[in-house]
């Protein structure tokens, strides 16, 4: 699996939203500035995540985007899926039924793919939040947050 810019930026944006007091709304520009992301591209990603039900948008001067659910209810797999990332293995031909090695390696790649998929849907945004906070504490940082 290769994580593209779409996936990386999406995870960074939702981690940023998870740090807002009471998960309140924040503007695309504020997220883009804090995370050093291009705002127009980020806006498109947030719209895709809104359609997937991960974030909601609020209009007005104090509006912006905020998480639609608690971070414990948003998995890394859901974030990646919302922006079109795929963890599917590359298409390949069926294993040669005459070769034990082909069958064994095919089963191995299938099992690894399943484990990866399970892991992505087990890791929550809340887990990532606590990892980021732990790292910040180890660096002596208090409130700044850049992924």
Coordinates of C-alpha atoms in Angstrom, one line a residue:
X1 CA 0.0 0.0 0.0
X2 CA 1.2 3.5 -0.9
X3 CA -0.3 6.4 0.9
X4 CA -0.8 9.3 -1.6
X5 CA -0.9 13.0 -0.9
X6 CA -4.7 12.8 -0.8
X7 CA -4.6 10.3 2.1
X8 CA -1.8 12.0 4.0
X9 CA -3.4 15.5 3.8
X10 CA -6.8 14.1 4.8
X11 CA -5.5 12.4 7.9
X12 CA -3.6 15.6 8.8
X13 CA -6.7 17.7 8.4
X14 CA -8.9 15.4 10.6
X15 CA -6.2 15.3 13.2
X16 CA -6.1 19.0 13.2
X17 CA -9.9 19.1 13.6
X18 CA -9.7 16.6 16.5
X19 CA -7.6 19.2 18.4
X20 CA -10.2 22.0 18.3
X21 CA -11.8 22.8 21.7
X22 CA -15.0 20.7 21.9
X23 CA -14.3 19.7 18.3
X24 CA -15.6 23.2 17.2
X25 CA -15.5 24.4 13.7
X26 CA -12.4 25.8 12.1
X27 CA -11.8 27.3 8.7
X28 CA -10.0 25.6 5.8
X29 CA -7.5 28.5 5.8
X30 CA -6.7 27.9 9.5
X31 CA -6.1 24.2 9.0
X32 CA -4.1 24.8 5.8
X33 CA -1.9 27.4 7.6
X34 CA -1.3 25.2 10.6
X35 CA -0.6 22.1 8.6
X36 CA 1.2 23.8 5.7
X37 CA -1.3 22.5 3.1
X38 CA -2.7 24.1 -0.1
X39 CA -6.1 25.5 0.9
X40 CA -7.9 24.8 -2.4
X41 CA -6.8 21.2 -2.4
X42 CA -7.7 20.8 1.2
X43 CA -11.2 22.2 0.6
X44 CA -11.8 19.5 -2.0
X45 CA -10.7 16.8 0.4
X46 CA -12.9 18.1 3.1
X47 CA -15.9 18.2 0.8
X48 CA -15.3 14.5 0.0
X49 CA -15.1 13.7 3.7
X50 CA -18.3 15.7 4.3
X51 CA -20.1 13.6 1.7
X52 CA -18.8 10.5 3.6
X53 CA -20.2 11.8 6.9
X54 CA -16.8 12.3 8.6
X55 CA -17.0 16.1 8.9
X56 CA -19.7 18.7 8.7
X57 CA -19.6 22.2 7.5
X58 CA -21.0 25.3 9.2
X59 CA -21.6 28.6 7.4
X60 CA -21.0 32.1 8.7
X61 CA -18.2 34.1 10.3
X62 CA -17.5 31.5 13.0
X63 CA -18.2 28.6 10.6
X64 CA -15.9 26.1 9.0
X65 CA -15.5 22.4 9.2
X66 CA -15.7 20.2 12.3
X67 CA -15.8 16.5 13.0
X68 CA -19.2 14.9 12.4
X69 CA -18.5 12.2 15.0
X70 CA -16.2 11.7 18.0
X71 CA -12.6 10.8 17.0
X72 CA -13.0 7.3 18.6
X73 CA -15.7 6.6 15.9
X74 CA -13.6 7.6 12.9
X75 CA -11.1 5.1 11.6
X76 CA -8.1 5.6 9.5
X77 CA -9.6 3.2 7.0
X78 CA -12.8 5.4 6.8
X79 CA -10.7 8.6 6.2
X80 CA -8.7 7.0 3.4
X81 CA -11.8 5.4 1.8
X82 CA -13.6 8.8 1.9
X83 CA -11.0 10.4 -0.3
X84 CA -10.7 7.5 -2.7
X85 CA -7.6 5.8 -1.4
X86 CA -7.5 2.1 -1.9
X87 CA -5.5 -0.6 -0.2
X88 CA -6.5 -3.3 -2.7
X89 CA -3.6 -5.3 -4.0
X90 CA -2.5 -4.9 -7.5
X91 CA -4.4 -7.1 -10.0
X92 CA -2.6 -10.4 -10.6
X93 CA -3.2 -13.6 -12.4
X94 CA -4.5 -16.6 -10.6
X95 CA -1.8 -18.8 -9.1
X96 CA -0.7 -21.8 -11.0
X97 CA -2.5 -24.7 -9.4
X98 CA 0.3 -27.0 -10.3
X99 CA 2.9 -25.0 -8.3
X100 CA 2.7 -25.1 -4.5
X101 CA 4.9 -22.0 -4.3
X102 CA 2.4 -20.0 -6.3
X103 CA -0.5 -21.1 -4.2
X104 CA 1.4 -20.4 -0.9
X105 CA 2.6 -16.9 -2.0
X106 CA -0.9 -16.0 -3.3
X107 CA -2.4 -17.0 0.1
X108 CA 0.4 -15.0 1.9
X109 CA -0.4 -11.8 0.0
X110 CA -4.1 -12.3 0.5
X111 CA -3.6 -12.7 4.3
X112 CA -1.3 -9.7 4.5
X113 CA -3.8 -7.6 2.6
X114 CA -6.6 -8.7 5.0
X115 CA -4.5 -7.8 8.1
X116 CA -3.6 -4.4 6.7
X117 CA -7.2 -3.7 6.0
X118 CA -8.3 -4.8 9.5
X119 CA -5.6 -2.6 11.0
X120 CA -6.7 0.5 9.1
X121 CA -10.2 0.1 10.3
X122 CA -9.1 -0.6 13.9
X123 CA -6.9 2.5 14.3
X124 CA -9.1 5.4 15.2
X125 CA -8.6 9.1 14.9
X126 CA -8.6 9.2 18.7
X127 CA -5.6 6.8 18.7
X128 CA -3.7 9.1 16.3
X129 CA -4.6 12.1 18.5
X130 CA -3.1 10.5 21.6
X131 CA 0.0 9.5 19.7
X132 CA 0.4 13.1 18.5
X133 CA -0.1 14.4 22.0
X134 CA 2.4 11.9 23.4
X135 CA 5.0 13.0 20.9
X136 CA 4.3 16.7 21.7
X137 CA 4.8 16.0 25.4
X138 CA 8.1 14.3 24.7
X139 CA 9.2 17.3 22.8
X140 CA 8.2 19.7 25.6
X141 CA 5.5 21.2 23.4
X142 CA 2.1 22.4 24.8
X143 CA -0.5 23.3 22.3
X144 CA 1.1 23.6 18.8
X145 CA 0.2 20.8 16.5
X146 CA 1.6 20.0 13.1
X147 CA 1.4 16.5 11.7

